mmCIF file of C-alpha atoms in Angstrom:
data_model
loop_
_atom_site.group_PDB
_atom_site.id
_atom_site.type_symbol
_atom_site.label_atom_id
_atom_site.label_comp_id
_atom_site.label_asym_id
_atom_site.label_seq_id
_atom_site.Cartn_x
_atom_site.Cartn_y
_atom_site.Cartn_z
ATOM 1 C CA MET A 28 0.000 0.000 0.000
ATOM 2 C CA THR A 29 1.576 3.277 -1.068
ATOM 3 C CA ASP A 30 1.360 6.445 1.022
ATOM 4 C CA ARG A 31 1.402 8.903 -1.856
ATOM 5 C CA THR A 32 -0.290 8.829 -5.234
ATOM 6 C CA GLY A 33 -0.343 11.140 -8.212
ATOM 7 C CA PRO A 34 2.389 13.042 -10.073
ATOM 8 C CA LEU A 35 5.698 13.841 -8.377
ATOM 9 C CA ARG A 36 8.606 16.193 -8.947
ATOM 10 C CA VAL A 37 11.781 14.113 -9.176
ATOM 11 C CA ALA A 38 15.394 14.676 -10.211
ATOM 12 C CA ILE A 39 17.757 12.029 -11.544
ATOM 13 C CA THR A 40 21.548 11.831 -11.697
ATOM 14 C CA GLY A 41 22.759 9.449 -14.384
ATOM 15 C CA ALA A 42 19.551 10.167 -16.309
ATOM 16 C CA THR A 43 21.106 9.267 -19.677
ATOM 17 C CA GLY A 44 22.165 5.742 -18.626
ATOM 18 C CA MET A 45 20.168 2.580 -19.278
ATOM 19 C CA VAL A 46 18.245 2.690 -15.992
ATOM 20 C CA GLY A 47 18.075 6.492 -15.899
ATOM 21 C CA THR A 48 16.559 6.687 -19.376
ATOM 22 C CA ALA A 49 13.911 4.094 -18.530
ATOM 23 C CA LEU A 50 13.172 5.720 -15.153
ATOM 24 C CA THR A 51 12.760 9.124 -16.792
ATOM 25 C CA ARG A 52 10.285 7.690 -19.289
ATOM 26 C CA HIS A 53 8.397 5.818 -16.542
ATOM 27 C CA PHE A 54 7.769 8.890 -14.403
ATOM 28 C CA ARG A 55 7.006 11.212 -17.307
ATOM 29 C CA GLU A 56 4.477 8.765 -18.712
ATOM 30 C CA GLY A 57 2.823 8.806 -15.275
ATOM 31 C CA GLY A 58 2.503 12.593 -15.386
ATOM 32 C CA SER A 59 5.424 13.393 -13.078
ATOM 33 C CA THR A 60 7.983 16.120 -13.684
ATOM 34 C CA VAL A 61 11.498 14.759 -14.194
ATOM 35 C CA ILE A 62 14.516 17.051 -13.928
ATOM 36 C CA PRO A 63 17.935 15.714 -15.006
ATOM 37 C CA ILE A 64 20.960 16.551 -12.849
ATOM 38 C CA SER A 65 23.756 16.882 -15.368
ATOM 39 C CA ARG A 66 27.260 18.191 -15.958
ATOM 40 C CA GLN A 67 25.935 19.645 -19.210
ATOM 41 C CA ALA A 68 23.733 22.699 -19.607
ATOM 42 C CA ILE A 69 20.272 21.193 -20.187
ATOM 43 C CA PRO A 70 17.056 23.255 -20.437
ATOM 44 C CA ASP A 71 15.190 22.912 -17.124
ATOM 45 C CA GLY A 72 18.005 20.739 -15.763
ATOM 46 C CA ILE A 73 20.112 21.075 -12.598
ATOM 47 C CA ARG A 74 23.826 21.648 -13.082
ATOM 48 C CA TRP A 75 26.460 19.828 -11.069
ATOM 49 C CA ASP A 76 30.137 18.976 -11.208
ATOM 50 C CA PRO A 77 30.990 16.399 -8.511
ATOM 51 C CA ALA A 78 34.732 16.622 -9.226
ATOM 52 C CA ARG A 79 34.635 20.320 -8.284
ATOM 53 C CA GLY A 80 32.028 19.933 -5.546
ATOM 54 C CA VAL A 81 29.478 22.060 -7.427
ATOM 55 C CA LEU A 82 25.709 21.455 -7.292
ATOM 56 C CA ASP A 83 22.882 23.939 -7.933
ATOM 57 C CA ALA A 84 21.047 23.569 -4.632
ATOM 58 C CA ALA A 85 18.250 25.960 -5.598
ATOM 59 C CA GLY A 86 16.854 23.445 -8.072
ATOM 60 C CA LEU A 87 16.488 20.761 -5.372
ATOM 61 C CA GLU A 88 14.286 22.556 -2.869
ATOM 62 C CA THR A 89 10.867 21.767 -4.362
ATOM 63 C CA LEU A 90 11.496 18.119 -5.259
ATOM 64 C CA ASP A 91 9.689 15.101 -3.849
ATOM 65 C CA ALA A 92 12.518 12.697 -4.673
ATOM 66 C CA VAL A 93 16.080 12.551 -5.946
ATOM 67 C CA PHE A 94 17.310 9.402 -7.681
ATOM 68 C CA ASN A 95 21.089 8.997 -7.579
ATOM 69 C CA LEU A 96 22.173 6.667 -10.397
ATOM 70 C CA ALA A 97 25.537 8.269 -11.153
ATOM 71 C CA GLY A 98 28.576 6.023 -11.557
ATOM 72 C CA GLU A 99 31.074 4.910 -14.170
ATOM 73 C CA ASN A 100 30.340 1.556 -15.831
ATOM 74 C CA LEU A 101 31.766 -1.252 -13.686
ATOM 75 C CA THR A 102 32.286 -3.766 -16.481
ATOM 76 C CA ALA A 103 33.511 -1.584 -19.336
ATOM 77 C CA ARG A 104 37.210 -2.438 -18.929
ATOM 78 C CA ARG A 105 39.868 -4.135 -16.810
ATOM 79 C CA TRP A 106 40.209 -2.692 -13.306
ATOM 80 C CA SER A 107 43.566 -0.938 -13.339
ATOM 81 C CA THR A 108 44.534 1.151 -10.309
ATOM 82 C CA ALA A 109 43.357 4.266 -12.143
ATOM 83 C CA THR A 110 40.085 2.601 -13.148
ATOM 84 C CA ARG A 111 39.358 1.496 -9.592
ATOM 85 C CA GLN A 112 39.857 5.071 -8.410
ATOM 86 C CA ARG A 113 37.506 6.415 -11.096
ATOM 87 C CA LEU A 114 34.871 3.837 -10.161
ATOM 88 C CA ARG A 115 35.071 4.995 -6.548
ATOM 89 C CA ASP A 116 35.170 8.712 -7.270
ATOM 90 C CA SER A 117 32.264 8.593 -9.711
ATOM 91 C CA ARG A 118 30.053 7.059 -7.021
ATOM 92 C CA ILE A 119 31.305 8.212 -3.653
ATOM 93 C CA ARG A 120 32.142 11.841 -4.431
ATOM 94 C CA SER A 121 28.877 12.394 -6.273
ATOM 95 C CA THR A 122 26.794 10.732 -3.538
ATOM 96 C CA MET A 123 28.560 12.683 -0.795
ATOM 97 C CA LEU A 124 27.991 15.962 -2.655
ATOM 98 C CA LEU A 125 24.321 15.181 -3.152
ATOM 99 C CA ALA A 126 23.777 14.033 0.439
ATOM 100 C CA THR A 127 25.533 17.010 2.052
ATOM 101 C CA THR A 128 23.708 19.477 -0.180
ATOM 102 C CA LEU A 129 20.301 17.963 0.557
ATOM 103 C CA ALA A 130 21.101 18.006 4.281
ATOM 104 C CA ARG A 131 22.183 21.658 4.126
ATOM 105 C CA ILE A 132 18.998 22.887 2.440
ATOM 106 C CA GLY A 133 16.680 20.911 4.711
ATOM 107 C CA PHE A 134 15.380 18.681 1.921
ATOM 108 C CA ARG A 135 12.042 17.103 2.839
ATOM 109 C CA GLY A 136 11.769 14.440 0.143
ATOM 110 C CA VAL A 137 13.416 11.041 -0.308
ATOM 111 C CA LEU A 138 16.896 10.258 -1.608
ATOM 112 C CA VAL A 139 17.020 6.996 -3.579
ATOM 113 C CA SER A 140 20.715 6.225 -4.008
ATOM 114 C CA VAL A 141 21.398 2.966 -5.805
ATOM 115 C CA SER A 142 23.876 0.287 -4.802
ATOM 116 C CA ALA A 143 24.384 -3.268 -6.060
ATOM 117 C CA VAL A 144 24.222 -6.878 -4.897
ATOM 118 C CA GLY A 145 27.995 -6.968 -5.357
ATOM 119 C CA ILE A 146 28.040 -5.649 -1.780
ATOM 120 C CA TYR A 147 27.625 -9.268 -0.579
ATOM 121 C CA GLY A 148 30.813 -10.455 -2.275
ATOM 122 C CA ASN A 149 31.250 -13.972 -3.607
ATOM 123 C CA ALA A 150 28.880 -15.929 -1.353
ATOM 124 C CA GLY A 151 28.619 -19.265 -3.124
ATOM 125 C CA ASP A 152 25.282 -21.071 -2.707
ATOM 126 C CA ARG A 153 24.248 -19.244 0.471
ATOM 127 C CA GLU A 154 20.924 -17.379 0.289
ATOM 128 C CA LEU A 155 21.340 -13.674 0.967
ATOM 129 C CA ASP A 156 18.987 -11.003 2.213
ATOM 130 C CA GLU A 157 19.422 -7.461 3.519
ATOM 131 C CA THR A 158 20.678 -8.743 6.899
ATOM 132 C CA SER A 159 23.443 -10.923 5.405
ATOM 133 C CA PRO A 160 27.146 -10.147 6.033
ATOM 134 C CA LEU A 161 28.839 -7.936 3.455
ATOM 135 C CA GLY A 162 31.760 -9.036 1.329
ATOM 136 C CA GLY A 163 35.336 -7.823 1.515
ATOM 137 C CA ASP A 164 36.519 -7.639 -2.102
ATOM 138 C CA PHE A 165 36.911 -4.442 -4.127
ATOM 139 C CA LEU A 166 33.352 -4.403 -5.450
ATOM 140 C CA ALA A 167 31.796 -5.124 -2.053
ATOM 141 C CA THR A 168 33.900 -2.424 -0.400
ATOM 142 C CA LEU A 169 32.996 0.018 -3.154
ATOM 143 C CA CYS A 170 29.264 -0.639 -2.651
ATOM 144 C CA ARG A 171 29.564 -0.373 1.130
ATOM 145 C CA ASP A 172 31.354 2.994 0.893
ATOM 146 C CA TRP A 173 28.899 4.128 -1.787
ATOM 147 C CA GLU A 174 25.987 3.562 0.583
ATOM 148 C CA ALA A 175 27.848 5.188 3.480
ATOM 149 C CA ALA A 176 28.410 8.334 1.397
ATOM 150 C CA ALA A 177 24.694 9.100 1.860
ATOM 151 C CA ASP A 178 25.093 9.262 5.663
ATOM 152 C CA PRO A 179 24.948 13.098 5.828
ATOM 153 C CA ALA A 180 21.423 12.984 4.397
ATOM 154 C CA ARG A 181 20.411 10.205 6.799
ATOM 155 C CA ALA A 182 21.839 12.108 9.751
ATOM 156 C CA ALA A 183 19.782 15.161 8.763
ATOM 157 C CA GLY A 184 16.568 13.114 8.978
ATOM 158 C CA ILE A 185 16.126 12.621 5.241
ATOM 159 C CA ARG A 186 14.602 9.304 4.209
ATOM 160 C CA VAL A 187 17.271 7.411 2.272
ATOM 161 C CA VAL A 188 16.690 4.223 0.265
ATOM 162 C CA HIS A 189 19.488 2.088 -1.193
ATOM 163 C CA PRO A 190 18.154 -0.242 -3.902
ATOM 164 C CA ARG A 191 20.765 -2.990 -4.169
ATOM 165 C CA LEU A 192 20.375 -3.796 -7.845
ATOM 166 C CA GLY A 193 20.794 -7.226 -9.303
ATOM 167 C CA VAL A 194 21.595 -7.649 -12.991
ATOM 168 C CA VAL A 195 18.998 -5.545 -14.797
ATOM 169 C CA LEU A 196 17.502 -7.382 -17.771
ATOM 170 C CA SER A 197 16.908 -5.023 -20.692
ATOM 171 C CA SER A 198 17.434 -5.232 -24.424
ATOM 172 C CA ALA A 199 18.823 -1.682 -24.266
ATOM 173 C CA GLY A 200 22.045 -2.709 -22.549
ATOM 174 C CA GLY A 201 23.500 -4.439 -19.521
ATOM 175 C CA LEU A 202 24.203 -8.171 -19.509
ATOM 176 C CA LEU A 203 21.254 -9.189 -21.671
ATOM 177 C CA GLY A 204 21.754 -6.399 -24.189
ATOM 178 C CA ARG A 205 25.401 -7.388 -24.611
ATOM 179 C CA VAL A 206 24.930 -11.124 -25.002
ATOM 180 C CA LEU A 207 21.795 -11.105 -27.181
ATOM 181 C CA PRO A 208 23.693 -10.639 -30.480
ATOM 182 C CA ILE A 209 26.056 -13.481 -29.536
ATOM 183 C CA PHE A 210 23.274 -15.874 -28.514
ATOM 184 C CA ARG A 211 21.224 -15.050 -31.602
ATOM 185 C CA THR A 212 24.081 -16.345 -33.752
ATOM 186 C CA GLY A 213 24.239 -19.565 -31.723
ATOM 187 C CA LEU A 214 27.655 -18.723 -30.264
ATOM 188 C CA GLY A 215 26.569 -18.175 -26.654
ATOM 189 C CA GLY A 216 27.493 -20.217 -23.603
ATOM 190 C CA ARG A 217 27.945 -20.190 -19.858
ATOM 191 C CA LEU A 218 30.608 -18.163 -18.062
ATOM 192 C CA GLY A 219 33.175 -20.287 -16.270
ATOM 193 C CA SER A 220 31.617 -23.300 -14.568
ATOM 194 C CA GLY A 221 28.159 -21.743 -14.814
ATOM 195 C CA GLN A 222 27.463 -22.750 -11.203
ATOM 196 C CA GLN A 223 27.683 -19.181 -9.874
ATOM 197 C CA TRP A 224 24.324 -17.680 -8.877
ATOM 198 C CA LEU A 225 22.931 -14.781 -10.872
ATOM 199 C CA SER A 226 20.526 -12.406 -9.135
ATOM 200 C CA TRP A 227 18.573 -10.395 -11.670
ATOM 201 C CA ILE A 228 15.542 -8.149 -12.106
ATOM 202 C CA ALA A 229 13.506 -7.264 -15.195
ATOM 203 C CA MET A 230 13.579 -3.583 -16.097
ATOM 204 C CA GLU A 231 9.810 -3.181 -15.766
ATOM 205 C CA ASP A 232 9.903 -4.620 -12.243
ATOM 206 C CA LEU A 233 12.812 -2.363 -11.319
ATOM 207 C CA LEU A 234 10.834 0.712 -12.442
ATOM 208 C CA ALA A 235 7.747 -0.380 -10.514
ATOM 209 C CA ALA A 236 9.858 -1.045 -7.410
ATOM 210 C CA MET A 237 11.483 2.396 -7.672
ATOM 211 C CA ASP A 238 8.032 3.946 -7.852
ATOM 212 C CA LEU A 239 6.908 1.939 -4.812
ATOM 213 C CA VAL A 240 9.799 2.882 -2.521
ATOM 214 C CA VAL A 241 9.511 6.574 -3.396
ATOM 215 C CA ARG A 242 5.837 6.618 -2.463
ATOM 216 C CA THR A 243 6.066 4.407 0.654
ATOM 217 C CA GLU A 244 7.178 6.322 3.735
ATOM 218 C CA SER A 245 8.158 3.152 5.601
ATOM 219 C CA ALA A 246 10.696 2.215 2.909
ATOM 220 C CA SER A 247 14.240 3.135 3.907
ATOM 221 C CA GLY A 248 17.733 1.687 4.040
ATOM 222 C CA ALA A 249 18.986 -1.212 1.935
ATOM 223 C CA ILE A 250 16.400 -3.048 -0.186
ATOM 224 C CA ASN A 251 17.384 -5.840 -2.577
ATOM 225 C CA PHE A 252 16.036 -5.163 -6.057
ATOM 226 C CA THR A 253 16.171 -8.725 -7.377
ATOM 227 C CA ALA A 254 13.607 -11.211 -8.627
ATOM 228 C CA PRO A 255 12.498 -13.921 -6.167
ATOM 229 C CA THR A 256 14.043 -16.701 -8.275
ATOM 230 C CA PRO A 257 17.793 -16.270 -8.756
ATOM 231 C CA VAL A 258 19.332 -18.767 -11.171
ATOM 232 C CA THR A 259 22.761 -20.131 -11.858
ATOM 233 C CA ASN A 260 24.618 -18.748 -14.843
ATOM 234 C CA ALA A 261 24.192 -22.115 -16.563
ATOM 235 C CA GLU A 262 20.417 -22.028 -15.987
ATOM 236 C CA PHE A 263 20.179 -18.478 -17.299
ATOM 237 C CA THR A 264 22.225 -19.420 -20.358
ATOM 238 C CA ALA A 265 19.993 -22.431 -21.077
ATOM 239 C CA THR A 266 16.823 -20.384 -20.633
ATOM 240 C CA LEU A 267 18.017 -17.619 -22.957
ATOM 241 C CA ALA A 268 19.031 -20.175 -25.597
ATOM 242 C CA GLN A 269 15.672 -21.928 -25.284
ATOM 243 C CA VAL A 270 13.701 -18.689 -25.702
ATOM 244 C CA LEU A 271 15.796 -17.708 -28.724
ATOM 245 C CA LYS A 272 15.699 -21.277 -30.099
ATOM 246 C CA ARG A 273 19.461 -21.278 -30.507
ATOM 247 C CA PRO A 274 22.184 -23.587 -29.177
ATOM 248 C CA ALA A 275 24.417 -22.443 -26.327
ATOM 249 C CA ILE A 276 27.441 -24.694 -26.562
ATOM 250 C CA LEU A 277 30.449 -22.355 -26.427
ATOM 251 C CA PRO A 278 31.339 -21.663 -22.780
ATOM 252 C CA ALA A 279 33.786 -18.932 -21.821
ATOM 253 C CA PRO A 280 36.378 -20.612 -19.522
ATOM 254 C CA ALA A 281 37.170 -18.831 -16.273
ATOM 255 C CA THR A 282 40.876 -18.719 -17.184
ATOM 256 C CA ALA A 283 40.069 -16.917 -20.440
ATOM 257 C CA LEU A 284 37.802 -14.442 -18.663
ATOM 258 C CA ARG A 285 40.514 -13.686 -16.114
ATOM 259 C CA LEU A 286 43.056 -13.240 -18.900
ATOM 260 C CA VAL A 287 40.848 -10.694 -20.645
ATOM 261 C CA PHE A 288 39.207 -8.923 -17.690
ATOM 262 C CA GLY A 289 41.602 -9.484 -14.789
ATOM 263 C CA GLU A 290 40.190 -8.860 -11.292
ATOM 264 C CA MET A 291 36.854 -7.741 -12.721
ATOM 265 C CA ALA A 292 36.186 -11.276 -14.013
ATOM 266 C CA ASP A 293 36.149 -12.783 -10.519
ATOM 267 C CA ALA A 294 34.254 -9.906 -8.879
ATOM 268 C CA ALA A 295 31.620 -9.207 -11.540
ATOM 269 C CA LEU A 296 31.382 -12.181 -13.922
ATOM 270 C CA LEU A 297 32.245 -15.266 -11.879
ATOM 271 C CA ALA A 298 31.116 -14.201 -8.389
ATOM 272 C CA SER A 299 28.081 -15.988 -6.943
ATOM 273 C CA GLN A 300 25.280 -14.019 -5.268
ATOM 274 C CA ARG A 301 22.002 -15.786 -4.483
ATOM 275 C CA VAL A 302 20.044 -12.746 -3.363
ATOM 276 C CA LEU A 303 16.409 -12.707 -2.223
ATOM 277 C CA PRO A 304 14.141 -9.601 -2.217
ATOM 278 C CA ARG A 305 12.735 -10.084 1.290
ATOM 279 C CA ARG A 306 12.272 -6.400 2.164
ATOM 280 C CA LEU A 307 10.724 -5.596 -1.219
ATOM 281 C CA LYS A 308 8.220 -8.440 -0.822
ATOM 282 C CA ALA A 309 7.453 -7.261 2.728
ATOM 283 C CA LEU A 310 6.457 -3.899 1.215
ATOM 284 C CA GLY A 311 3.833 -5.760 -0.822
ATOM 285 C CA PHE A 312 5.629 -5.676 -4.167
ATOM 286 C CA ASN A 313 4.281 -8.059 -6.812
ATOM 287 C CA PHE A 314 6.715 -9.126 -9.528
ATOM 288 C CA GLY A 315 5.488 -8.955 -13.101
ATOM 289 C CA ALA A 316 8.408 -11.148 -14.187
ATOM 290 C CA PRO A 317 9.156 -13.560 -11.318
ATOM 291 C CA THR A 318 11.149 -16.069 -13.394
ATOM 292 C CA ALA A 319 14.009 -15.686 -15.851
ATOM 293 C CA GLU A 320 11.987 -17.129 -18.728
ATOM 294 C CA VAL A 321 9.107 -14.701 -18.166
ATOM 295 C CA ALA A 322 11.552 -11.821 -17.868
ATOM 296 C CA ILE A 323 13.439 -12.670 -21.052
ATOM 297 C CA ARG A 324 10.203 -13.084 -22.990
ATOM 298 C CA GLN A 325 8.945 -9.784 -21.582
ATOM 299 C CA VAL A 326 12.135 -7.948 -22.519
ATOM 300 C CA LEU A 327 12.114 -9.417 -26.029
ATOM 301 C CA ASP A 328 8.334 -8.936 -26.358
ATOM 302 C CA LEU A 329 7.794 -12.639 -27.037
ATOM 303 C CA ARG A 330 4.741 -14.612 -25.980
ATOM 304 C CA ARG A 331 5.049 -18.246 -24.947
ATOM 305 C CA GLU A 332 3.971 -20.498 -27.795
ATOM 306 C CA THR A 333 1.284 -23.049 -26.973
#
């Protein structure tokens, strides 16, 4: 049951990314006003420059919600020392700037600052929820510090929500968008052993969950944004191949992935996270795509043949 209905005034950092673009469309189609927070001069936008500590606070005062999606792509390249620093700076500096500014102006809305299920580290077959121990590798530490960067807003009494995102399934990008062309040619396959757990969420469910937590006053803190049925990488691979009616017989060996991607292979491609959305379900959320097959068919706009 939501506490607030009707149009909202929201701002989004990272509005041009895969999730940001979809979130912008979702709220605008519902009649809400969406204001991008951008380094570029955009009509009716809010200017910021996290590297210089600059944010136009005046544009934030009348908002109901701020979505913080800013952050450099985690899987775009090998994690060199310089890359690791950019990954941290692009998330932690920007979140700290946003949180301190909102605290200073007495913001009365909600800050939704995303995180990721990578915060749990490589947990094998163990089921994970929001109370589970956090990991200790680079990605887990990054996510932990990313969430902590919002502490100034929390300390000022601002409601803060951290959606811990699983792999977002969308044809526009992310894991599914990248592998679709490969699988459509019949050249797809599992990653490594394929036994690592993959926690995912369909884009449409992610958007609905974002809408829910913004409008529900009792929603705060870390909330896993994952479907209720995580699958192994091998199961996901088989399901995608079945939906596309293509073979999936060319696995990518772990040694080859490590050779190409280095540390990122173990932390982002081969790590196992079996994450359950217990807090999201407790808020009454109903998944439109509860299984990987339904989600893939939904993303590809395919109906099950009878």
